[in-house]
Coordinates of C-alpha atoms in Angstrom, one line a residue:
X1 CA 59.8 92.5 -49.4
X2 CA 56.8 90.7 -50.6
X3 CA 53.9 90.0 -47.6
X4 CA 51.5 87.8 -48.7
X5 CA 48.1 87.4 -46.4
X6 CA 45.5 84.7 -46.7
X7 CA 42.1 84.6 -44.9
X8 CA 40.9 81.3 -43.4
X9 CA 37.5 82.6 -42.3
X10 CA 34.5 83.0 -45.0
X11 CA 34.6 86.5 -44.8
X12 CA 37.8 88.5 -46.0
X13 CA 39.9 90.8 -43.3
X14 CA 38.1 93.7 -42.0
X15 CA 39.4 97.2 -43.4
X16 CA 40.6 98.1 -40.3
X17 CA 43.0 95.2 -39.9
X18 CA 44.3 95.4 -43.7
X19 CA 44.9 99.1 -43.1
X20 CA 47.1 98.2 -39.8
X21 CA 48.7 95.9 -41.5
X22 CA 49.8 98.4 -44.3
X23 CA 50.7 100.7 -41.6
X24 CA 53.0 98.1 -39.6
X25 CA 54.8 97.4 -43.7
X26 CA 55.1 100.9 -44.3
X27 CA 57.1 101.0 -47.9
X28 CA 56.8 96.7 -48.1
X29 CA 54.9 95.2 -50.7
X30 CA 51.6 93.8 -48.7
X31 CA 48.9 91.5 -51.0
X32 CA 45.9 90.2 -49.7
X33 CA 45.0 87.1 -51.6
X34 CA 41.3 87.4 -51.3
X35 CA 41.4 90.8 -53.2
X36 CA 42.7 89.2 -56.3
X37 CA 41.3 86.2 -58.5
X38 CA 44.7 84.4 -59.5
X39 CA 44.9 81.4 -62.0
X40 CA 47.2 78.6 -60.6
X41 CA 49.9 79.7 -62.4
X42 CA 49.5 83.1 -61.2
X43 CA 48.8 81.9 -57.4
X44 CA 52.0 79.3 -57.7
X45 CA 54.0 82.8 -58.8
X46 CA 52.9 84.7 -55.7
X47 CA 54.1 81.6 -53.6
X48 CA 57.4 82.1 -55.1
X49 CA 57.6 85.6 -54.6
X50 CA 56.5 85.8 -51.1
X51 CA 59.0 86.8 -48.2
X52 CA 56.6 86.5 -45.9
X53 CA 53.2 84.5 -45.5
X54 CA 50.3 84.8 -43.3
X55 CA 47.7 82.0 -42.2
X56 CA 48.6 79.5 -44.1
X57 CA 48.8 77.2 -47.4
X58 CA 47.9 74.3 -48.6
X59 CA 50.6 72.5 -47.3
X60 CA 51.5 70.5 -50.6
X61 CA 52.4 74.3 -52.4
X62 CA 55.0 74.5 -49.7
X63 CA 57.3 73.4 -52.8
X64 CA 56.4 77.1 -54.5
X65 CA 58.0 79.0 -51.5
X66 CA 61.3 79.6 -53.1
X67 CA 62.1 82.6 -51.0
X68 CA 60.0 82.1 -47.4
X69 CA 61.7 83.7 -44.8
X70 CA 58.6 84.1 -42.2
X71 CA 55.5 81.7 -41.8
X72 CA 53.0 83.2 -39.4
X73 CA 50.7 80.8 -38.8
X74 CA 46.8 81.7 -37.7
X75 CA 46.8 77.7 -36.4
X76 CA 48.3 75.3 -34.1
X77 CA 49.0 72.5 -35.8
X78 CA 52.7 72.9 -37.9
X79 CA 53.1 68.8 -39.3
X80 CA 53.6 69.5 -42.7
X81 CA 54.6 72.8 -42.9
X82 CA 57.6 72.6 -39.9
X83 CA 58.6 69.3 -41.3
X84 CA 58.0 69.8 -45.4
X85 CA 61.4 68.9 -47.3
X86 CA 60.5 72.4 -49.3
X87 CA 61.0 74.9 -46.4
X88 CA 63.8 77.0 -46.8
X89 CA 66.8 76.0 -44.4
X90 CA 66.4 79.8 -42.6
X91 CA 63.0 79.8 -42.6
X92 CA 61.3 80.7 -39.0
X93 CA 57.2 79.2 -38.9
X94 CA 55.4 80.6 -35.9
X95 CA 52.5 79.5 -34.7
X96 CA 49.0 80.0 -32.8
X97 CA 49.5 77.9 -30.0
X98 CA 47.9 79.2 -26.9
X99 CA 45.0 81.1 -28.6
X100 CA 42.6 78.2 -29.2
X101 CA 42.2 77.0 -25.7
X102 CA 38.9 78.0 -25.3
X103 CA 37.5 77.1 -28.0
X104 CA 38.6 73.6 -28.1
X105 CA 37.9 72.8 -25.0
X106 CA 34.8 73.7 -25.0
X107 CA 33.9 71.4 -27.9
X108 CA 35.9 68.9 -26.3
X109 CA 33.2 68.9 -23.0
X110 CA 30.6 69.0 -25.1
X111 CA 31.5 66.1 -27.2
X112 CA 32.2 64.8 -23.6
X113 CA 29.5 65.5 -22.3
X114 CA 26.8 64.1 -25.3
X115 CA 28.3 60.9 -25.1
X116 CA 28.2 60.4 -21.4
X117 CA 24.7 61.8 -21.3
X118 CA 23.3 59.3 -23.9
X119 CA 22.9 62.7 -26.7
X120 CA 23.0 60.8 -29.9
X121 CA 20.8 58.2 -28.9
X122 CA 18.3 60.8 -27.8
X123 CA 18.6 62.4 -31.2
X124 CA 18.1 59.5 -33.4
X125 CA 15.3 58.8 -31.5
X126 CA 13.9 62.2 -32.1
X127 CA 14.1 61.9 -35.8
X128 CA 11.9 58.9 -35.4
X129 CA 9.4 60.9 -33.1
X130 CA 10.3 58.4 -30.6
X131 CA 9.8 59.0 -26.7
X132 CA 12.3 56.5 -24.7
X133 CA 14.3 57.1 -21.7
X134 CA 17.6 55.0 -22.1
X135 CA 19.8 54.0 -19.2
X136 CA 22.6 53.8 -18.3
X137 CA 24.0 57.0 -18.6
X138 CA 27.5 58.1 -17.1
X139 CA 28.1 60.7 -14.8
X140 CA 30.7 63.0 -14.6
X141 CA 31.5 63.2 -11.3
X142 CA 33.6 61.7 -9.4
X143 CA 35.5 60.4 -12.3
X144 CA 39.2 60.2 -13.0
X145 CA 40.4 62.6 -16.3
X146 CA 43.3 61.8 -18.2
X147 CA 44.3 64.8 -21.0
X148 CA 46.8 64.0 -23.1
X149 CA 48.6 66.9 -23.7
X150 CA 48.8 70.2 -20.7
X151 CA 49.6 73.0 -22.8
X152 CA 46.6 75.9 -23.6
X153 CA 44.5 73.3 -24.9
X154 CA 44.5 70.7 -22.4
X155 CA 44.2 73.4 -19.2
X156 CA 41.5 74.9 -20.4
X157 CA 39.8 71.4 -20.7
X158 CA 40.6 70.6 -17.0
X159 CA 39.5 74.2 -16.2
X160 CA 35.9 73.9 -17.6
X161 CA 35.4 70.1 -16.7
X162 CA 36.4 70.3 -12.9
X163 CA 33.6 72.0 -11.8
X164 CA 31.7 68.9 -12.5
X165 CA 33.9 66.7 -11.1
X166 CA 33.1 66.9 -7.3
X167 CA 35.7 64.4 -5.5
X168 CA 37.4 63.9 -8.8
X169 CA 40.7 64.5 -10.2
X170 CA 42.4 65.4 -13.3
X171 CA 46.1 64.0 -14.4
X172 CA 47.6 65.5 -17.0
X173 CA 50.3 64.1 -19.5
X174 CA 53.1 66.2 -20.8
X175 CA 56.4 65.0 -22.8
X176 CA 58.6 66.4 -20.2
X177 CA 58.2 66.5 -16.5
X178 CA 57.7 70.0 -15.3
X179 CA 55.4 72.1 -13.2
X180 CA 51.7 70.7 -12.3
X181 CA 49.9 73.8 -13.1
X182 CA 47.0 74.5 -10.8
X183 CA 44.1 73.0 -13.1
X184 CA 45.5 69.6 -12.4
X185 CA 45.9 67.2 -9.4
X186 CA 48.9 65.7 -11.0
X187 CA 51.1 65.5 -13.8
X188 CA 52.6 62.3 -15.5
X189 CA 55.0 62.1 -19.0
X190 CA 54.3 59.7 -21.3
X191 CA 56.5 57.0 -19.8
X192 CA 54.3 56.7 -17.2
X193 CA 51.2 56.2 -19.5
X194 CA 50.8 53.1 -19.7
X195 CA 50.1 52.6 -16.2
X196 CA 47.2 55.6 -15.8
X197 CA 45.3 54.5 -18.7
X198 CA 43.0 52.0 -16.9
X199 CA 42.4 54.5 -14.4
X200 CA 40.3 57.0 -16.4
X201 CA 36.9 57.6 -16.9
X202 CA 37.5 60.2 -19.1
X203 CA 40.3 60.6 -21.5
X204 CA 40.8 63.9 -23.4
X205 CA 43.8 64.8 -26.3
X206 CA 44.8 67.4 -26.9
X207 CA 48.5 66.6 -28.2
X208 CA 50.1 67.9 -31.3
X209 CA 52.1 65.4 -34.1
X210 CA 55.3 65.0 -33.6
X211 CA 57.4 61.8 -33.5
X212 CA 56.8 60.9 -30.6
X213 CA 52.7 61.6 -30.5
X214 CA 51.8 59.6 -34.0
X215 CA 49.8 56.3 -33.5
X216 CA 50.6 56.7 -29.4
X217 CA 46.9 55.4 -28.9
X218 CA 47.1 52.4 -30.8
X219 CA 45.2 48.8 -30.3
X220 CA 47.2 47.9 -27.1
X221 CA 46.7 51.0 -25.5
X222 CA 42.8 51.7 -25.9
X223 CA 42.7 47.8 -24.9
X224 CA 44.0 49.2 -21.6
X225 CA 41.4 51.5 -21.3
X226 CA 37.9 51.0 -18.6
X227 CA 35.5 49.2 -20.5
X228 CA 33.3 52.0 -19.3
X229 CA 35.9 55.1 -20.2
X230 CA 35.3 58.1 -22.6
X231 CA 37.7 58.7 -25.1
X232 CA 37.6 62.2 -26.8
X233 CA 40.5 63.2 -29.5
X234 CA 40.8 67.1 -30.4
X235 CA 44.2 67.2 -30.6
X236 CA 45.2 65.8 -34.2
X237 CA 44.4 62.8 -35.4
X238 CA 47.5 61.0 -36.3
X239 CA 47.5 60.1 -32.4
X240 CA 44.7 57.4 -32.7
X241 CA 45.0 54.8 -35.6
X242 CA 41.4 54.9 -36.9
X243 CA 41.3 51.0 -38.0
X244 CA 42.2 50.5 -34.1
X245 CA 39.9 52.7 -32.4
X246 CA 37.4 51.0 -35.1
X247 CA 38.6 47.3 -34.0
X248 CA 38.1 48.1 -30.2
X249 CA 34.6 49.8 -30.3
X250 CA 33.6 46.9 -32.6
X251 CA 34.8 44.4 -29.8
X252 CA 32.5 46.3 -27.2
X253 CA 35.2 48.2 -25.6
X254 CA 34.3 51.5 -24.2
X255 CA 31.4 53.7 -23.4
X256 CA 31.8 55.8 -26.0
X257 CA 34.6 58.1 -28.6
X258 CA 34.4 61.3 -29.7
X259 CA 36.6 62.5 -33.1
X260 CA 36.8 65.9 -34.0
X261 CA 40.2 64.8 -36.6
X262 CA 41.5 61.9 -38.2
X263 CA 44.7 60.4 -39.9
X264 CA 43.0 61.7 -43.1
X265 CA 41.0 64.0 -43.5
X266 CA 38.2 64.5 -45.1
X267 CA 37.6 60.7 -43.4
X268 CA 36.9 58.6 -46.3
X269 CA 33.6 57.2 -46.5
X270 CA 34.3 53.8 -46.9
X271 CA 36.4 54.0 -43.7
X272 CA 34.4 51.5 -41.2
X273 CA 35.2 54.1 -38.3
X274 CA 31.8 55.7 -39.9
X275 CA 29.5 52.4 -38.3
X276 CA 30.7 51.6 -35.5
X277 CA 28.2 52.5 -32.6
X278 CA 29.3 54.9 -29.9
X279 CA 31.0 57.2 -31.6
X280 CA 30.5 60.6 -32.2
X281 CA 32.3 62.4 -35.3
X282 CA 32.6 65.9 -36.1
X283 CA 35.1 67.6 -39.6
X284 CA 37.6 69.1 -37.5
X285 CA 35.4 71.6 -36.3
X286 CA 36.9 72.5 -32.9
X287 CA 39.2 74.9 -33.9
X288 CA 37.4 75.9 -37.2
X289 CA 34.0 76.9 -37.0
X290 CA 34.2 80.4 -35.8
X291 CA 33.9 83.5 -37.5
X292 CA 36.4 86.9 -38.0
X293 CA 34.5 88.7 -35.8
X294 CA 34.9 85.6 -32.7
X295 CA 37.0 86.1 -29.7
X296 CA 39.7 83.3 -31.2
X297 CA 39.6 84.9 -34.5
X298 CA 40.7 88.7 -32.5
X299 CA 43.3 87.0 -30.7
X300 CA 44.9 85.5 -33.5
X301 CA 44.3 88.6 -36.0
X302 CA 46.4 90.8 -33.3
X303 CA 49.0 87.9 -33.1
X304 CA 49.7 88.3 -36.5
X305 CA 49.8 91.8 -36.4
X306 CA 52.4 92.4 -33.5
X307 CA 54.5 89.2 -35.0
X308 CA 54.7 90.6 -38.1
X309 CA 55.8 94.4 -36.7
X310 CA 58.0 92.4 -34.9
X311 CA 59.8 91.1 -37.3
X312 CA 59.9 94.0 -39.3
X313 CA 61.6 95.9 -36.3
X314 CA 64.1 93.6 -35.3
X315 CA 62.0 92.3 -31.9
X316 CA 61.8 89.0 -30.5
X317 CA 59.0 86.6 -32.3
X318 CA 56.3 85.0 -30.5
X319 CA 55.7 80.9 -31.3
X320 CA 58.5 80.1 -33.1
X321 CA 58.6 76.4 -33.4
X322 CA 60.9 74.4 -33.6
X323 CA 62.1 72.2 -36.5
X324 CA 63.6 69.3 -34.0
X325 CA 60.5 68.9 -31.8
X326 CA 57.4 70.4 -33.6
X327 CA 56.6 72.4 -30.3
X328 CA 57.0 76.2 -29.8
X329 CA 60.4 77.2 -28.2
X330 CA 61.3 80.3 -26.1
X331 CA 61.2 83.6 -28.2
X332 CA 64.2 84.4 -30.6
X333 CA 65.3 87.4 -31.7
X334 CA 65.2 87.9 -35.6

């Protein structure tokens, strides 16, 4: 059995997690991509060869993964791998759902926060050495959150933002009605949408692609939105069609937007999402800008340790996802 690791961080795997990983393969064949400088021709072979993969691929050399029987995923987000025509009929993709919470949602309040506290005003205006107070701002408590999505993500938005909230409350949207978990004051499916829209102040997502998530925050719906609300997307940005978030903030329409993804990305740089004012833009950072040695980066390193001992000993996987629905199902025996 060929296992074949790639690294998303700058630096490589520590020694100490290559050896564990050896130790867990015992007699397989385990290959570390970083430790080797393959042409294409080479790297499109390894692809081939691989009967398992670790982190991920470009998602366009899915079509090289002749044999792929295990995708363990160091990310979230599956679209394109989950749902590539390439992927072999028995092949199981598991994901990192669950260990990014954190760390998204703290970028999430902060992009949040900067908009509703007037922060990129106040730093254009220190790169012209300019000393001006600008009002108004808008506070954070006492408003009404909406977050779009109330997996790992979206509860640990609601946990770090209700402290400021004061009488506030938080409503979170799901696909299925199920338990209100204790970081929200209610829970609505996306049925009811529609009419809790223009009843937030602030409106976080945190929702993955699937079917039913693409362009779900088109024209009609920001239209819908308080003139005054917040909009901040973290989730993936197939949920918001740019050219309509562009058309509504260039009509005036809400205090501010935050992006930390888009339909496509890199953005292009003609897009006219780039001018418009009250908007805040950052290169899918959220999830990404963290080192091996982080807290997220740990988490998902042991992850992909004990999923990949697991599969090697016959024991049930951890974030399978399903093909059907793009979201992670129960665990499945191997």
């Amino acid at each position: 059995m060929n296992i074949l690791f790639f690294c998303q961080y700058d630096e490589d795997y520590s020694p100490e997690f290559k050896q564990k990983a050896r130790e867990i393969a015992k007699g397989e064949n385990v290959i570390f991509a970083a430790e080797h400088q393959w042409t294409k021709e080479e790297y499109h072979a390894q692809l081939g060869e691989a009967d398992v993969i670790c982190s991920f691929i470009a998602k366009k050399d899915m079509q090289y993964c002749k044999r792929l029987k295990l995708m363990l995923l160091d990310i979230a987000g599956v679209d394109g791998f989950i749902d590539s025509p390439y992927l072999p009929r028995d092949a199981v993709i598991c994901n990192a759902s669950g260990l990014y919470g954190n760390l998204i949602a703290e970028h999430s309040v902060a992009l949040a926060l900067a908009i509703c506290r007037g922060i990129p005003v106040y730093v254009q205006h220190q790169e012209k050495k300019l000393w001006k107070l600008e009002k108004p701002d808008k506070p954070v408590e006492g408003s009404t959150v909406l977050i779009l999505g109330a997996g790992d993500i979206g509860t640990a938005i609601a946990r770090d933002i209700r402290p400021m909230l004061g009488n506030g409350k938080i409503i979170g949207v799901r696909r299925v009605r199920r338990e209100v978990p204790s970081a929200f004051d209610g829970m609505i499916t996306f049925a009811e949408l529609d009419a809790y829209l223009p009843q937030a102040d602030l409106i976080f997502c945190a929702l993955p692609h699937t079917k039913e998530t693409k362009g779900l925050l088109h024209a009609g719906r920001l239209r819908m939105m308080k003139d005054d609300a917040v909009l901040v997307n973290c989730g993936r940005g197939s949920l918001i069609p740019l050219d309509d978030l562009a058309a509504v903030l260039q009509e005036g329409k809400l205090f501010g937007a935050a992006l930390d993804v888009a339909e496509v990305e890199p953005l292009p740089a003609d897009h006219p999402i780039w001018d418009c004012g009250r908007l805040l833009i950052t290169p899918h950072a959220a999830g990404n800008a963290m080192t091996i040695h982080s807290p997220t980066a740990q988490r998902l390193n042991d992850l992909l340790l004990e999923n990949l001992e697991n599969y090697l000993t016959g024991k049930p996987l951890k974030n399978v996802v399903s093909r059907e629905t793009g979201y992670k199902e129960l665990q499945i025996n191997t």
